[in-house]
Coordinates of C-alpha atoms and ligand atoms in Angstrom, one line a residue:
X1483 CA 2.7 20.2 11.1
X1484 CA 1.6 18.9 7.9
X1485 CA 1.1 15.2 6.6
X1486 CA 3.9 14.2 4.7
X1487 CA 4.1 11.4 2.2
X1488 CA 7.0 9.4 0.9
X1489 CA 7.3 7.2 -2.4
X1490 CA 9.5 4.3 -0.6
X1491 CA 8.6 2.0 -3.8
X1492 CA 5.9 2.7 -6.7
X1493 CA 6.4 -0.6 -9.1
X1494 CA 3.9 -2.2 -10.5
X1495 CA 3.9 -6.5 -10.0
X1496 CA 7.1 -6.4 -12.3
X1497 CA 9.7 -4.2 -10.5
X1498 CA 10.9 -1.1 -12.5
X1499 CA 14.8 -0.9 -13.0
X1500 CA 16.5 -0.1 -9.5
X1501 CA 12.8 0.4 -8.1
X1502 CA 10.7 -1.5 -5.2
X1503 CA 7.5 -2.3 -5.3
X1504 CA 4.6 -1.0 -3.0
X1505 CA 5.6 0.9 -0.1
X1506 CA 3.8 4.6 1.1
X1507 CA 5.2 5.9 4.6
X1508 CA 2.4 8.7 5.7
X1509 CA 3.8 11.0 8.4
X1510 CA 1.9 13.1 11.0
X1511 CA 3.1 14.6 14.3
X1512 CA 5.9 12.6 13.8
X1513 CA 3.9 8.8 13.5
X1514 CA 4.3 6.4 10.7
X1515 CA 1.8 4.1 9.1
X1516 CA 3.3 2.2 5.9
X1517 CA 1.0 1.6 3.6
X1518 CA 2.0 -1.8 1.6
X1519 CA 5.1 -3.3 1.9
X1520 CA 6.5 -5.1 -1.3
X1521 CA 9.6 -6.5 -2.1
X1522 CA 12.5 -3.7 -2.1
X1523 CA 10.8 -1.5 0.4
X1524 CA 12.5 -3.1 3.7
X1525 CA 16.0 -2.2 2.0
X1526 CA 15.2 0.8 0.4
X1527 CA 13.8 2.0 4.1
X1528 CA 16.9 0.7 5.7
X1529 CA 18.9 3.4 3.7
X1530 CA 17.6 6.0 5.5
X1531 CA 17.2 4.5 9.1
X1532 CA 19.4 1.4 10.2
X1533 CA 15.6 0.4 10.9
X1534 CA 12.9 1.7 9.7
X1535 CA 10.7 3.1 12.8
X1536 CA 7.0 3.0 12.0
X1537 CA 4.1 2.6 14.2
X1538 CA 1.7 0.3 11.8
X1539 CA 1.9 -1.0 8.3
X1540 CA -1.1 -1.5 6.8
X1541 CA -1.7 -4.1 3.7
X1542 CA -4.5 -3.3 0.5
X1543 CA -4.5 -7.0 -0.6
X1544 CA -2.4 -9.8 -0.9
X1545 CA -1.1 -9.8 -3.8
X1546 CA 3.0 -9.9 -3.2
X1547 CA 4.2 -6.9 -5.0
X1548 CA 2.4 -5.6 -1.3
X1549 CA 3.3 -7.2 1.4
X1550 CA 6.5 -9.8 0.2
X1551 CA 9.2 -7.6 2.4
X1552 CA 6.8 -8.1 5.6
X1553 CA 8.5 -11.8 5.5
X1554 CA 12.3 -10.3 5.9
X1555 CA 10.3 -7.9 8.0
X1556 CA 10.0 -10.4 11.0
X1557 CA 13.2 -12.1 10.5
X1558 CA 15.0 -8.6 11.4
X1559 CA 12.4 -8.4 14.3
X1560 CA 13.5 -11.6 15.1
X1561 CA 16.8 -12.0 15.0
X1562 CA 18.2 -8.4 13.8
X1563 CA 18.1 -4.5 14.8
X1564 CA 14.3 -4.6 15.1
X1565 CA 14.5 -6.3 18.0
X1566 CA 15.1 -3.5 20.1
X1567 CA 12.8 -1.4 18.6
X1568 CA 8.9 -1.4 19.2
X1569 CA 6.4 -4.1 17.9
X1570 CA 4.7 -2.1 14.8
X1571 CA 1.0 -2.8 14.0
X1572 CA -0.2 -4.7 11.6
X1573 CA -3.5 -4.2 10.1
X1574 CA -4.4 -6.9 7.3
X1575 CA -7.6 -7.4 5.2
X1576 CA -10.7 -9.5 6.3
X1577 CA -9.6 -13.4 6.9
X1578 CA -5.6 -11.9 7.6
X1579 CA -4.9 -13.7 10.3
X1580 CA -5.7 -17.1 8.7
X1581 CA -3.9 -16.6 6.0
X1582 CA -0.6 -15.2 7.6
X1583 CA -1.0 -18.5 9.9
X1584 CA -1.5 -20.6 6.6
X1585 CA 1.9 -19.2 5.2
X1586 CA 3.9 -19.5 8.8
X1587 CA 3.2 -23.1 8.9
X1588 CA 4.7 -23.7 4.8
X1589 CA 7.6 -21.7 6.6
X1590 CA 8.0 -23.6 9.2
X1591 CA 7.7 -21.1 12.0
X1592 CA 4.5 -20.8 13.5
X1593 CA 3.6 -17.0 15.1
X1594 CA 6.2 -15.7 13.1
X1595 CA 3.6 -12.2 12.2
X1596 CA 2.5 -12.4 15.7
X1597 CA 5.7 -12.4 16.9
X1598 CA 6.8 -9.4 15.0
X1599 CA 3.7 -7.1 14.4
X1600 CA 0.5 -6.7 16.4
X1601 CA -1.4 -8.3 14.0
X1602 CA -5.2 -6.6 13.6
X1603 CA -7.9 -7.2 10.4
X1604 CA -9.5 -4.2 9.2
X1605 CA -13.1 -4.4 8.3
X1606 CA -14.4 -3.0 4.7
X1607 CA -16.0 0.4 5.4
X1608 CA -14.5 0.8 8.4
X1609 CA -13.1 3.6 9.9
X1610 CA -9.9 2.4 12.4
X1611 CA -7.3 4.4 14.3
X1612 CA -3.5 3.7 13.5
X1613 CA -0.9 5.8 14.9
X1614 CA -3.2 9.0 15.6
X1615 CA -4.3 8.6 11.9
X1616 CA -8.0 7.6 11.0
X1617 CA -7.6 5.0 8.3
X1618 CA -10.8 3.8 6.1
X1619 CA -10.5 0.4 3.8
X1620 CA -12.6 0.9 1.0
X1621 CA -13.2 -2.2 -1.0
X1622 CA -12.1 -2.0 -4.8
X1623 CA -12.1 -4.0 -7.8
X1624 CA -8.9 -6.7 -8.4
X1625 CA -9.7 -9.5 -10.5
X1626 CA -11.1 -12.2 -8.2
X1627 CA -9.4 -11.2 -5.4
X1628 CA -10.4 -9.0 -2.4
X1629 CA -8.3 -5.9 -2.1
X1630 CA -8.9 -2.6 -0.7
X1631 CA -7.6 1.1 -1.0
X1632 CA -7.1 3.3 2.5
X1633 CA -8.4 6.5 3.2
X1634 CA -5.8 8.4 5.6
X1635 CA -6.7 11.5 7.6
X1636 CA -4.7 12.9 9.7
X1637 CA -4.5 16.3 10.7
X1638 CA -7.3 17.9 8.6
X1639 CA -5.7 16.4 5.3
X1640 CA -7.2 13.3 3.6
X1641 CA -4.7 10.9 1.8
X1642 CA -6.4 8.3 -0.5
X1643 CA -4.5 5.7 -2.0
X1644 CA -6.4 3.2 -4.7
X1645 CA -3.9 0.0 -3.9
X1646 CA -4.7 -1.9 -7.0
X1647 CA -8.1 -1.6 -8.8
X1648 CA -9.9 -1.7 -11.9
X1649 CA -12.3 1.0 -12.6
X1650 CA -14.5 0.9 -10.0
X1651 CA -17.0 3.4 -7.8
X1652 CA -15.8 2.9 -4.6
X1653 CA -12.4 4.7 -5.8
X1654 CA -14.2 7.3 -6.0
X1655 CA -15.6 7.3 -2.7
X1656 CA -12.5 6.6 -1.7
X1657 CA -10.9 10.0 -2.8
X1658 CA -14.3 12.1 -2.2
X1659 CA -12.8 15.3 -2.0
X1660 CA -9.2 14.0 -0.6
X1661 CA -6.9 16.2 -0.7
X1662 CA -4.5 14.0 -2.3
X1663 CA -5.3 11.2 -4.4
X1664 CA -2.4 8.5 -5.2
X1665 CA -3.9 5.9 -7.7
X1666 CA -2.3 3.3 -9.7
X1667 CA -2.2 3.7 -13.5
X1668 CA -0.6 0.2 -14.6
X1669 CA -2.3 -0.1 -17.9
X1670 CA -1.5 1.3 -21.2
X1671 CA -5.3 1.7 -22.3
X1672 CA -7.5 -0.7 -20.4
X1673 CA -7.8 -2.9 -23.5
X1674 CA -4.7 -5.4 -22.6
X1675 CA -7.0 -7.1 -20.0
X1676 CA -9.2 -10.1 -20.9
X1677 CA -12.7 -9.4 -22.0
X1678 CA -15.7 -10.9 -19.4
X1679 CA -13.4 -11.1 -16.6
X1680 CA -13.3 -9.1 -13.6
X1681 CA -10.7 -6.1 -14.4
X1682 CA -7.8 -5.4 -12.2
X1683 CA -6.2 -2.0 -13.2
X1684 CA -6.6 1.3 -14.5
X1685 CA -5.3 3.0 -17.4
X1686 CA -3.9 7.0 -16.9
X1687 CA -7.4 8.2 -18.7
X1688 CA -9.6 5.4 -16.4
X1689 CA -7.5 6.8 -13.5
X1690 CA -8.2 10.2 -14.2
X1691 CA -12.0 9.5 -14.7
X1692 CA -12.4 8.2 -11.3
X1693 CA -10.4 11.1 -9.8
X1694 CA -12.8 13.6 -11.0
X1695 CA -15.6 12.0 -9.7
X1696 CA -14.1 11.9 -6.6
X1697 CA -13.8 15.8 -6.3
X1698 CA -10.3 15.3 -5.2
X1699 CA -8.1 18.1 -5.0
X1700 CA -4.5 16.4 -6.7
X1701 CA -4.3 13.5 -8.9
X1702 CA -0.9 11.1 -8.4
X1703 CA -0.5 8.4 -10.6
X1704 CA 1.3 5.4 -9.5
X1705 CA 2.3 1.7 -10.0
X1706 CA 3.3 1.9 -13.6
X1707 CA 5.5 0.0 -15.5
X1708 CA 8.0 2.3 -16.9
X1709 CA 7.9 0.9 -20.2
X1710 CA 4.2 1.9 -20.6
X1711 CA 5.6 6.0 -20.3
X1712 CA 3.1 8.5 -19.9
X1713 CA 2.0 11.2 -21.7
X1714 CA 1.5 15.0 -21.2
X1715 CA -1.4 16.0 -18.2
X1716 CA -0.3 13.6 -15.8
X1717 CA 1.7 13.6 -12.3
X1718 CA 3.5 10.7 -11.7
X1719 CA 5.3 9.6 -8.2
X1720 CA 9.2 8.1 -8.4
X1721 CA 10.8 6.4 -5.5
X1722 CA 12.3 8.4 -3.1
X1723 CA 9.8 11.3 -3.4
X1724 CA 8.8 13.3 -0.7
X1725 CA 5.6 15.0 -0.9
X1726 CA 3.3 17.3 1.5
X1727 CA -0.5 15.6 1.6
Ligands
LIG743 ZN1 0.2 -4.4 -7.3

């Protein structure tokens, strides 16, 4: 059986018209990992399941356009269908669990994550074990901020998906020769972002540079406002798209 991949939500930080933001659902003998969950992917998901059944989520960075819906996330698991179902794991970036505890106590509701996920931090360089997948955090470039893209492989393919990064050379030992490379494209041309500060996206051509280093086999380009368009030579990913890895 192949590795599938679905485009739950591929929004950039401002949501697209009628899109959601991050969310990737990898399939493989018939697990689930999510990678990112932003705001619109818990509701898009529930139109295809009355729950959406996966086996881990796993989050690139912290930024909220990628994990925001893990929040309504644990009230279903709380108090709604998910409460029947099993306890999904949760695998969050170096320092995760402190911060996850620093945001359940502003909310008032202390174990909240634990309660709904089995929370678990990743370390950079790492190769873990989700749902029969082998997952691999690669650190990346975003602003000051640490964030991370995965490499997925599951069933002799390799997914690699760039979360959010400026140009950068671990994205392209992130894709080395992957057979599928799904990297974000946000900017128009690299130039909108501030000169002698770290960068924190890629333009389509930046994008594409990294993706031939890489020796990658397929080029996806993702997370881009759709008022930026594209032009000719590029594959882009819509919401609701089912692909084969
Ligand atoms: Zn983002």
């Amino acid at each position: 059986m192949e590795v599938k991949l679905r485009i739950v939500g591929c929004s950039p930080a401002w949501p697209n018209p009628g899109g959601a933001q991050s969310g990737y659902l990898v399939e493989s003998h018939g697990a689930r990992v999510l990678l990112d969950c932003g705001p619109g992917v818990l509701a898009r998901l529930r139109e295809w399941e009355d729950w959406p059944r996966v086996d881990a989520i796993a989050i690139t960075h912290w930024h909220l356009d990628h994990w925001g819906d893990l929040i309504p996330w644990v009230w279903g698991a709380m108090f709604g269908p998910a409460r029947e179902l099993d306890t999904p794991e949760l695998w969050v970036p170096p320092a995760g669990r402190q911060l996850l505890s620093e945001i359940e106590s502003r909310l008032g509701r202390p174990k909240m994550f634990e309660e709904a996920f089995r929370v678990a931090e990743y370390e950079p360089g790492e190769t873990f074990t989700s749902a029969g997948m082998e997952i691999t955090a690669v650190r990346v470039l975003h602003y000051e901020l640490e964030a991370y893209g995965f490499r997925v492989a599951a069933n002799g393919s390799v997914l690699a998906y760039s979360g959010d990064s400026g140009p950068h050379e671990g994205l392209a030992e992130l894709a080395r020769d992957a057979d599928l490379f799904l990297c974000e494209a946000t900017l128009a041309d690299g130039t909108e972002e501030r000169e002698g500060s770290p960068r924190g996206h890629l333009s389509p051509r930046e994008a594409s540079g990294a993706f031939e280093t890489s020796g990658a086999k397929r080029l996806l380009l993702t997370h881009r406002p759709t008022e930026r368009g594209l032009d000719g030579g590029y594959e882009q990913v819509r919401d609701g798209q089912e692909l084969d890895v």
